[in-house]
PDB file of C-alpha atoms and ligand atoms in Angstrom:
ATOM      1  CA  UNK A   1      31.524 160.651  12.717  1.00 44.00           C
ATOM      2  CA  UNK A   2      33.319 157.332  12.251  1.00 51.00           C
ATOM      3  CA  UNK A   3      33.041 157.257   8.447  1.00 50.00           C
ATOM      4  CA  UNK A   4      35.111 160.433   8.265  1.00 50.00           C
ATOM      5  CA  UNK A   5      37.770 158.852  10.472  1.00 51.00           C
ATOM      6  CA  UNK A   6      37.890 155.758   8.277  1.00 51.00           C
ATOM      7  CA  UNK A   7      37.991 157.852   5.115  1.00 51.00           C
ATOM      8  CA  UNK A   8      41.234 159.416   6.281  1.00 64.00           C
ATOM      9  CA  UNK A   9      42.846 156.153   7.214  1.00 81.00           C
ATOM     10  CA  UNK A  10      45.052 155.621   4.167  1.00 91.00           C
ATOM     11  CA  UNK A  11      47.525 152.847   3.382  1.00 95.00           C
ATOM     12  CA  UNK A  12      50.678 152.961   1.285  1.00 96.00           C
ATOM     13  CA  UNK A  13      50.962 150.310  -1.417  1.00 97.00           C
ATOM     14  CA  UNK A  14      53.931 149.666  -3.711  1.00 98.00           C
ATOM     15  CA  UNK A  15      52.913 148.410  -7.174  1.00 98.00           C
ATOM     16  CA  UNK A  16      55.442 146.946  -9.620  1.00 98.00           C
ATOM     17  CA  UNK A  17      53.416 145.103 -12.279  1.00 98.00           C
ATOM     18  CA  UNK A  18      50.219 145.523 -14.279  1.00 97.00           C
ATOM     19  CA  UNK A  19      48.861 148.238 -11.906  1.00 98.00           C
ATOM     20  CA  UNK A  20      51.614 150.777 -12.750  1.00 98.00           C
ATOM     21  CA  UNK A  21      50.997 153.764 -15.007  1.00 98.00           C
ATOM     22  CA  UNK A  22      50.820 152.704 -18.637  1.00 97.00           C
ATOM     23  CA  UNK A  23      50.260 149.031 -17.729  1.00 98.00           C
ATOM     24  CA  UNK A  24      47.127 146.946 -18.451  1.00 96.00           C
ATOM     25  CA  UNK A  25      45.395 147.169 -15.041  1.00 97.00           C
ATOM     26  CA  UNK A  26      46.205 150.787 -14.150  1.00 98.00           C
ATOM     27  CA  UNK A  27      42.537 151.769 -14.658  1.00 97.00           C
ATOM     28  CA  UNK A  28      41.792 150.016 -11.350  1.00 98.00           C
ATOM     29  CA  UNK A  29      43.918 152.609  -9.522  1.00 96.00           C
ATOM     30  CA  UNK A  30      42.007 155.487 -11.155  1.00 94.00           C
ATOM     31  CA  UNK A  31      38.544 153.998 -10.614  1.00 97.00           C
ATOM     32  CA  UNK A  32      36.742 156.041  -7.939  1.00 96.00           C
ATOM     33  CA  UNK A  33      33.921 153.487  -7.832  1.00 97.00           C
ATOM     34  CA  UNK A  34      36.422 151.008  -6.427  1.00 97.00           C
ATOM     35  CA  UNK A  35      38.061 153.419  -4.013  1.00 96.00           C
ATOM     36  CA  UNK A  36      40.524 156.273  -3.595  1.00 95.00           C
ATOM     37  CA  UNK A  37      44.160 156.143  -4.692  1.00 96.00           C
ATOM     38  CA  UNK A  38      46.738 158.878  -5.012  1.00 95.00           C
ATOM     39  CA  UNK A  39      50.167 158.552  -6.646  1.00 95.00           C
ATOM     40  CA  UNK A  40      52.935 159.518  -4.227  1.00 92.00           C
ATOM     41  CA  UNK A  41      56.289 158.666  -5.793  1.00 93.00           C
ATOM     42  CA  UNK A  42      58.413 156.283  -7.779  1.00 95.00           C
ATOM     43  CA  UNK A  43      60.506 153.986  -5.653  1.00 95.00           C
ATOM     44  CA  UNK A  44      62.548 150.830  -5.720  1.00 96.00           C
ATOM     45  CA  UNK A  45      62.928 148.067  -3.207  1.00 97.00           C
ATOM     46  CA  UNK A  46      65.931 148.175  -0.895  1.00 96.00           C
ATOM     47  CA  UNK A  47      66.253 144.392  -1.153  1.00 97.00           C
ATOM     48  CA  UNK A  48      66.532 142.439  -4.381  1.00 98.00           C
ATOM     49  CA  UNK A  49      63.592 140.229  -5.368  1.00 98.00           C
ATOM     50  CA  UNK A  50      62.964 137.980  -8.383  1.00 98.00           C
ATOM     51  CA  UNK A  51      60.279 139.612 -10.544  1.00 98.00           C
ATOM     52  CA  UNK A  52      59.535 137.024 -13.219  1.00 98.00           C
ATOM     53  CA  UNK A  53      56.948 136.511 -15.962  1.00 98.00           C
ATOM     54  CA  UNK A  54      55.172 133.163 -15.868  1.00 96.00           C
ATOM     55  CA  UNK A  55      52.089 131.125 -16.808  1.00 94.00           C
ATOM     56  CA  UNK A  56      50.409 131.195 -20.212  1.00 93.00           C
ATOM     57  CA  UNK A  57      48.916 134.604 -19.310  1.00 95.00           C
ATOM     58  CA  UNK A  58      52.414 136.093 -18.824  1.00 96.00           C
ATOM     59  CA  UNK A  59      51.587 137.397 -15.372  1.00 95.00           C
ATOM     60  CA  UNK A  60      54.360 139.316 -13.595  1.00 97.00           C
ATOM     61  CA  UNK A  61      55.100 137.626 -10.266  1.00 97.00           C
ATOM     62  CA  UNK A  62      57.258 138.958  -7.480  1.00 98.00           C
ATOM     63  CA  UNK A  63      58.564 135.944  -5.578  1.00 98.00           C
ATOM     64  CA  UNK A  64      59.186 136.309  -1.885  1.00 96.00           C
ATOM     65  CA  UNK A  65      62.859 135.337  -2.141  1.00 97.00           C
ATOM     66  CA  UNK A  66      64.659 138.470  -0.929  1.00 96.00           C
ATOM     67  CA  UNK A  67      68.330 138.668  -1.867  1.00 97.00           C
ATOM     68  CA  UNK A  68      67.943 137.165  -5.336  1.00 96.00           C
ATOM     69  CA  UNK A  69      66.869 138.900  -8.527  1.00 97.00           C
ATOM     70  CA  UNK A  70      67.025 142.681  -8.783  1.00 98.00           C
ATOM     71  CA  UNK A  71      65.965 145.771  -6.894  1.00 98.00           C
ATOM     72  CA  UNK A  72      62.442 146.245  -8.241  1.00 98.00           C
ATOM     73  CA  UNK A  73      61.143 149.592  -9.514  1.00 98.00           C
ATOM     74  CA  UNK A  74      57.543 150.628  -8.953  1.00 98.00           C
ATOM     75  CA  UNK A  75      55.118 153.281  -7.734  1.00 97.00           C
ATOM     76  CA  UNK A  76      53.850 154.129  -4.263  1.00 96.00           C
ATOM     77  CA  UNK A  77      50.144 154.945  -3.912  1.00 96.00           C
ATOM     78  CA  UNK A  78      48.190 156.114  -0.933  1.00 95.00           C
ATOM     79  CA  UNK A  79      44.947 154.103  -0.978  1.00 96.00           C
ATOM     80  CA  UNK A  80      41.835 153.918   1.176  1.00 95.00           C
ATOM     81  CA  UNK A  81      40.490 150.752   2.787  1.00 95.00           C
ATOM     82  CA  UNK A  82      38.073 150.088  -0.107  1.00 96.00           C
ATOM     83  CA  UNK A  83      40.883 150.171  -2.666  1.00 97.00           C
ATOM     84  CA  UNK A  84      43.095 147.996  -0.448  1.00 97.00           C
ATOM     85  CA  UNK A  85      40.265 145.451  -0.127  1.00 97.00           C
ATOM     86  CA  UNK A  86      39.848 145.399  -3.903  1.00 98.00           C
ATOM     87  CA  UNK A  87      43.603 144.961  -4.444  1.00 98.00           C
ATOM     88  CA  UNK A  88      43.628 142.061  -1.959  1.00 98.00           C
ATOM     89  CA  UNK A  89      40.945 140.387  -4.039  1.00 97.00           C
ATOM     90  CA  UNK A  90      42.684 141.230  -7.329  1.00 96.00           C
ATOM     91  CA  UNK A  91      45.959 139.749  -6.032  1.00 94.00           C
ATOM     92  CA  UNK A  92      44.167 136.724  -4.546  1.00 94.00           C
ATOM     93  CA  UNK A  93      45.540 137.622  -1.140  1.00 95.00           C
ATOM     94  CA  UNK A  94      45.978 135.646   1.116  1.00 94.00           C
ATOM     95  CA  UNK A  95      45.424 132.502  -1.025  1.00 92.00           C
ATOM     96  CA  UNK A  96      48.198 133.123  -3.583  1.00 92.00           C
ATOM     97  CA  UNK A  97      49.854 136.353  -2.486  1.00 95.00           C
ATOM     98  CA  UNK A  98      50.860 137.786   0.855  1.00 96.00           C
ATOM     99  CA  UNK A  99      50.723 141.473   1.610  1.00 97.00           C
ATOM    100  CA  UNK A 100      53.687 142.474   3.763  1.00 96.00           C
ATOM    101  CA  UNK A 101      55.592 145.673   4.479  1.00 97.00           C
ATOM    102  CA  UNK A 102      58.638 146.303   2.307  1.00 97.00           C
ATOM    103  CA  UNK A 103      61.478 148.822   2.668  1.00 95.00           C
ATOM    104  CA  UNK A 104      61.760 151.255  -0.230  1.00 95.00           C
ATOM    105  CA  UNK A 105      64.117 153.845  -1.615  1.00 94.00           C
ATOM    106  CA  UNK A 106      61.977 156.783  -2.767  1.00 91.00           C
ATOM    107  CA  UNK A 107      63.273 158.039  -6.105  1.00 87.00           C
ATOM    108  CA  UNK A 108      61.484 161.231  -6.978  1.00 79.00           C
ATOM    109  CA  UNK A 109      59.198 163.819  -5.589  1.00 60.00           C
ATOM    110  CA  UNK A 110      60.211 167.404  -5.135  1.00 56.00           C
ATOM    111  CA  UNK A 111      62.329 166.587  -2.141  1.00 58.00           C
ATOM    112  CA  UNK A 112      59.356 167.245   0.131  1.00 61.00           C
ATOM    113  CA  UNK A 113      57.736 163.925  -0.692  1.00 60.00           C
ATOM    114  CA  UNK A 114      61.077 162.180  -0.398  1.00 58.00           C
ATOM    115  CA  UNK A 115      61.777 163.701   2.991  1.00 62.00           C
ATOM    116  CA  UNK A 116      58.357 163.193   4.520  1.00 67.00           C
ATOM    117  CA  UNK A 117      57.421 159.827   3.020  1.00 72.00           C
ATOM    118  CA  UNK A 118      58.015 156.863   5.244  1.00 74.00           C
ATOM    119  CA  UNK A 119      60.127 154.605   3.007  1.00 84.00           C
ATOM    120  CA  UNK A 120      57.908 151.610   3.567  1.00 92.00           C
ATOM    121  CA  UNK A 121      54.705 150.325   1.964  1.00 96.00           C
ATOM    122  CA  UNK A 122      52.646 147.189   1.436  1.00 97.00           C
ATOM    123  CA  UNK A 123      54.006 144.780  -1.157  1.00 98.00           C
ATOM    124  CA  UNK A 124      52.183 141.831  -2.704  1.00 98.00           C
ATOM    125  CA  UNK A 125      54.546 138.898  -3.150  1.00 97.00           C
ATOM    126  CA  UNK A 126      54.227 135.169  -3.633  1.00 96.00           C
ATOM    127  CA  UNK A 127      55.462 132.381  -1.386  1.00 92.00           C
ATOM    128  CA  UNK A 128      53.764 129.764  -3.584  1.00 93.00           C
ATOM    129  CA  UNK A 129      55.387 129.291  -6.992  1.00 95.00           C
ATOM    130  CA  UNK A 130      56.686 126.621  -9.329  1.00 96.00           C
ATOM    131  CA  UNK A 131      60.367 125.834  -8.591  1.00 95.00           C
ATOM    132  CA  UNK A 132      61.317 126.453 -12.247  1.00 97.00           C
ATOM    133  CA  UNK A 133      60.139 130.068 -11.986  1.00 97.00           C
ATOM    134  CA  UNK A 134      63.355 130.714 -10.017  1.00 97.00           C
ATOM    135  CA  UNK A 135      65.337 129.928 -13.210  1.00 97.00           C
ATOM    136  CA  UNK A 136      63.469 132.519 -15.266  1.00 98.00           C
ATOM    137  CA  UNK A 137      64.913 135.913 -16.263  1.00 98.00           C
ATOM    138  CA  UNK A 138      64.215 138.638 -13.689  1.00 98.00           C
ATOM    139  CA  UNK A 139      63.150 142.213 -14.435  1.00 98.00           C
ATOM    140  CA  UNK A 140      63.916 145.385 -12.502  1.00 98.00           C
ATOM    141  CA  UNK A 141      61.241 147.504 -14.181  1.00 98.00           C
ATOM    142  CA  UNK A 142      58.229 145.565 -15.479  1.00 98.00           C
ATOM    143  CA  UNK A 143      56.673 146.577 -18.796  1.00 98.00           C
ATOM    144  CA  UNK A 144      54.073 144.377 -20.482  1.00 97.00           C
ATOM    145  CA  UNK A 145      55.403 145.625 -23.850  1.00 96.00           C
ATOM    146  CA  UNK A 146      59.086 145.121 -22.991  1.00 96.00           C
ATOM    147  CA  UNK A 147      61.803 143.431 -25.094  1.00 95.00           C
ATOM    148  CA  UNK A 148      60.888 140.082 -23.507  1.00 97.00           C
ATOM    149  CA  UNK A 149      57.892 139.880 -25.882  1.00 95.00           C
ATOM    150  CA  UNK A 150      55.774 138.284 -23.132  1.00 96.00           C
ATOM    151  CA  UNK A 151      52.748 140.553 -23.239  1.00 96.00           C
ATOM    152  CA  UNK A 152      50.236 140.130 -20.403  1.00 96.00           C
ATOM    153  CA  UNK A 153      46.834 138.832 -21.490  1.00 91.00           C
ATOM    154  CA  UNK A 154      43.845 137.080 -20.013  1.00 84.00           C
ATOM    155  CA  UNK A 155      43.414 133.614 -21.453  1.00 74.00           C
ATOM    156  CA  UNK A 156      40.613 131.654 -19.869  1.00 69.00           C
ATOM    157  CA  UNK A 157      41.036 128.510 -21.981  1.00 68.00           C
ATOM    158  CA  UNK A 158      42.154 125.442 -19.988  1.00 61.00           C
ATOM    159  CA  UNK A 159      45.915 124.798 -19.508  1.00 53.00           C
TER     160      UNK A 159
HETATM  161  C1  NAG B 201      43.421 143.417 -15.856  1.00 71.43           C
HETATM  162  O1  NAG B 201      43.826 143.513 -17.212  1.00 71.43           O
HETATM  163  C2  NAG B 201      43.447 142.409 -18.031  1.00 71.43           C
HETATM  164  C3  NAG B 201      44.098 142.599 -19.389  1.00 71.43           C
HETATM  165  O2  NAG B 201      43.804 143.846 -19.957  1.00 71.43           O
HETATM  166  C4  NAG B 201      41.928 142.368 -18.090  1.00 71.43           C
HETATM  167  O3  NAG B 201      41.527 141.270 -18.872  1.00 71.43           O
HETATM  168  C5  NAG B 201      41.389 142.233 -16.676  1.00 71.43           C
HETATM  169  O4  NAG B 201      39.972 142.292 -16.698  1.00 71.43           O
HETATM  170  C6  NAG B 201      41.887 143.361 -15.779  1.00 71.43           C
HETATM  171  N1  NAG B 201      41.441 143.123 -14.414  1.00 71.43           N
HETATM  172  C7  NAG B 201      40.658 144.017 -13.768  1.00 71.43           C
HETATM  173  C8  NAG B 201      40.225 143.596 -12.392  1.00 71.43           C
HETATM  174  O5  NAG B 201      40.352 145.089 -14.236  1.00 71.43           O
HETATM  175  C1  NAG B 202      35.162 150.823 -12.204  1.00 71.43           C
HETATM  176  O1  NAG B 202      34.845 149.773 -11.323  1.00 71.43           O
HETATM  177  C2  NAG B 202      33.482 149.380 -11.391  1.00 71.43           C
HETATM  178  C3  NAG B 202      33.242 148.382 -10.241  1.00 71.43           C
HETATM  179  O2  NAG B 202      34.196 147.335 -10.272  1.00 71.43           O
HETATM  180  C4  NAG B 202      33.208 148.800 -12.774  1.00 71.43           C
HETATM  181  O3  NAG B 202      31.867 148.405 -12.865  1.00 71.43           O
HETATM  182  C5  NAG B 202      33.525 149.861 -13.825  1.00 71.43           C
HETATM  183  O4  NAG B 202      33.392 149.284 -15.115  1.00 71.43           O
HETATM  184  C6  NAG B 202      34.941 150.384 -13.648  1.00 71.43           C
HETATM  185  N1  NAG B 202      35.157 151.524 -14.528  1.00 71.43           N
HETATM  186  C7  NAG B 202      36.219 151.600 -15.342  1.00 71.43           C
HETATM  187  C8  NAG B 202      36.320 152.849 -16.149  1.00 71.43           C
HETATM  188  O5  NAG B 202      37.055 150.704 -15.418  1.00 71.43           O
END
């Protein structure tokens, strides 16, 4: 039965922005209508990346400029193909974002998770960005309600 085979084909995704626990889009991760997702562990990137907040909607953006910025904290989820497809659409991948493999340092788990988890997952990052975004403050652990005061919101009015 092929559908059973596909159901067990899971992908690891590293989320660092509005999809994390306690952040505005986390309900996507828990929505079984969309697909399956299971929290595996907290982790941070091995490389530094600039995670900035930009546009009038205060979106968090991870720019694909490894070696600048900070080591970024986030969460690893095991997701099925349906959830991955939804996340691709949500992240406007491949138009705005690319999904590539990133090396991670797993931070918690009971030791078992840490030892058995392959320290690698999909990461959504941007190659397309405004040059001035590189001058913006970078964050190592995104929180929409952080000290920066730049709360994420949807604003559909024209620029
Ligand atoms: C993500 O969160 C924003 C702000 O709460 C909301 O307007 C938007 O609909 C959410 N996106 C999805 C796909 O749930
Ligand atoms: C779950 O996703 C479905 C399909 O996108 C949507 O209609 C529904 O409102 C979502 N449920 C919650 C609780 O966000």
